[in-house]
PDB file of C-alpha atoms in Angstrom:
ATOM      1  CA  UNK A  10       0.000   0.000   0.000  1.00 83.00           C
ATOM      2  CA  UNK A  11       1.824   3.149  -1.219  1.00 87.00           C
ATOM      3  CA  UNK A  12       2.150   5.806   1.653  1.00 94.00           C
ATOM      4  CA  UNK A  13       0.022   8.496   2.504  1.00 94.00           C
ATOM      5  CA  UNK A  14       0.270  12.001   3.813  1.00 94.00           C
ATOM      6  CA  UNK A  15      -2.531  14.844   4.691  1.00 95.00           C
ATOM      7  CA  UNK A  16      -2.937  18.084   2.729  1.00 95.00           C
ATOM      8  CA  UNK A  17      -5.114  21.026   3.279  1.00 95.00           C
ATOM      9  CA  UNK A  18      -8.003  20.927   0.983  1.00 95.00           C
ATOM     10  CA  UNK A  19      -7.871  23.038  -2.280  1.00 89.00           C
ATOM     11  CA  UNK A  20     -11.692  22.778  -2.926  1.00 88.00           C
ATOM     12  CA  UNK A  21     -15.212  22.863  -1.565  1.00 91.00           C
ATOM     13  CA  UNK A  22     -16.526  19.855   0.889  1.00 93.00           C
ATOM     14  CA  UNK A  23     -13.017  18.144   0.961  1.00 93.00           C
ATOM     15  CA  UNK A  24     -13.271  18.722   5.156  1.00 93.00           C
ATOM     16  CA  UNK A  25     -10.561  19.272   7.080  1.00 93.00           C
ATOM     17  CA  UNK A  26      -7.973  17.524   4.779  1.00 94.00           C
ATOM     18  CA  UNK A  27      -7.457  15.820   2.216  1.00 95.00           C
ATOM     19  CA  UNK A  28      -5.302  11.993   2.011  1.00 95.00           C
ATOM     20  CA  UNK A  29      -2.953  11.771  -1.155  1.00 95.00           C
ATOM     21  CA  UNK A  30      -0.151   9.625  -1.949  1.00 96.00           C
ATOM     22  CA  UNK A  31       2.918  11.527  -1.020  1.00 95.00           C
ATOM     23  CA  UNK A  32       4.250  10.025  -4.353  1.00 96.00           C
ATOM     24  CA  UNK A  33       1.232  12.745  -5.801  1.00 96.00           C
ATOM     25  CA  UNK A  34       2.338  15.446  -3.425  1.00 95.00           C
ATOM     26  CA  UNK A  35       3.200  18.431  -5.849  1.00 95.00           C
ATOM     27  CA  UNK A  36       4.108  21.241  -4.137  1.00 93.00           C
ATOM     28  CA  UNK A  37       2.595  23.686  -6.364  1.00 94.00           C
ATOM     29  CA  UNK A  38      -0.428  22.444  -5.831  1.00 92.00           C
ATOM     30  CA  UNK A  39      -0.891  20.823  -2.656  1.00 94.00           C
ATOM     31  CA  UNK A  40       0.081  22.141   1.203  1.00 94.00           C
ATOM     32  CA  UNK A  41       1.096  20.036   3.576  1.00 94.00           C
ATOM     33  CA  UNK A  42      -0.971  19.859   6.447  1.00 89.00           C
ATOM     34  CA  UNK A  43       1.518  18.975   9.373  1.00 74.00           C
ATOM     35  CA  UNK A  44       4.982  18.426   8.529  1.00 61.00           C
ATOM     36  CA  UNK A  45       6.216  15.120   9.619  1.00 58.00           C
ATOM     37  CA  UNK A  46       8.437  15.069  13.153  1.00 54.00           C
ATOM     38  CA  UNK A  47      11.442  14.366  11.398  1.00 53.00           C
ATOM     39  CA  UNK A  48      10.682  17.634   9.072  1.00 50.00           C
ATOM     40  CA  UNK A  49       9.520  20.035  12.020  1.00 49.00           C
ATOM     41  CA  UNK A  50      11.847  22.522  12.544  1.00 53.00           C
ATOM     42  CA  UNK A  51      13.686  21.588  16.030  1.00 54.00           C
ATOM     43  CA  UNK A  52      12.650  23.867  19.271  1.00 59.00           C
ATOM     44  CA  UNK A  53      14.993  26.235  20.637  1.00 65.00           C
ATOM     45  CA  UNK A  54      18.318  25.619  21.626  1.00 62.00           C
ATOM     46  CA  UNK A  55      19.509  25.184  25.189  1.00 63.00           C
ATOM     47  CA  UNK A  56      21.634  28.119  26.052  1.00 63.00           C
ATOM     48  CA  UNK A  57      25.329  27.474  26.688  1.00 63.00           C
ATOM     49  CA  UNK A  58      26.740  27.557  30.459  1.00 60.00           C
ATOM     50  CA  UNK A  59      28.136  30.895  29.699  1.00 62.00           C
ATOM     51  CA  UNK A  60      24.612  32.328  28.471  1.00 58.00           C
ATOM     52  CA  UNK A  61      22.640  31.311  31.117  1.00 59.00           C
ATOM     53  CA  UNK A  62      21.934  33.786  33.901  1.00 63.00           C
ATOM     54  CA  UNK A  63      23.653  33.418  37.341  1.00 62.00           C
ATOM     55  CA  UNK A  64      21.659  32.069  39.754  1.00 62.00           C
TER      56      UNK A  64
END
């Protein structure tokens, strides 16, 4: 079963998203809904010793 992935909806009564094949995902036509963990850009950084206010 090829793998799927969620886009927002580009038409009328398609709900909240819409289920593709990510091998159909084309960029200039679909949005992806939520980016995958592994493509979420990571949180902040922990500050360095150095940075961190004295306590």
């Amino acid at each position: 079963m090829p793998e799927t992935i969620k886009v927002k909806p580009w038409g009328q009564d398609q709900g909240d998203f819409v289920l593709i094949n990510k091998d159909d995902f084309n960029p200039e036509v679909h949005e992806l809904l939520e980016p995958k963990a592994e493509e979420k850009p990571a949180g902040r950084k922990p500050k360095a010793a150095a940075e961190q206010p004295a306590t």
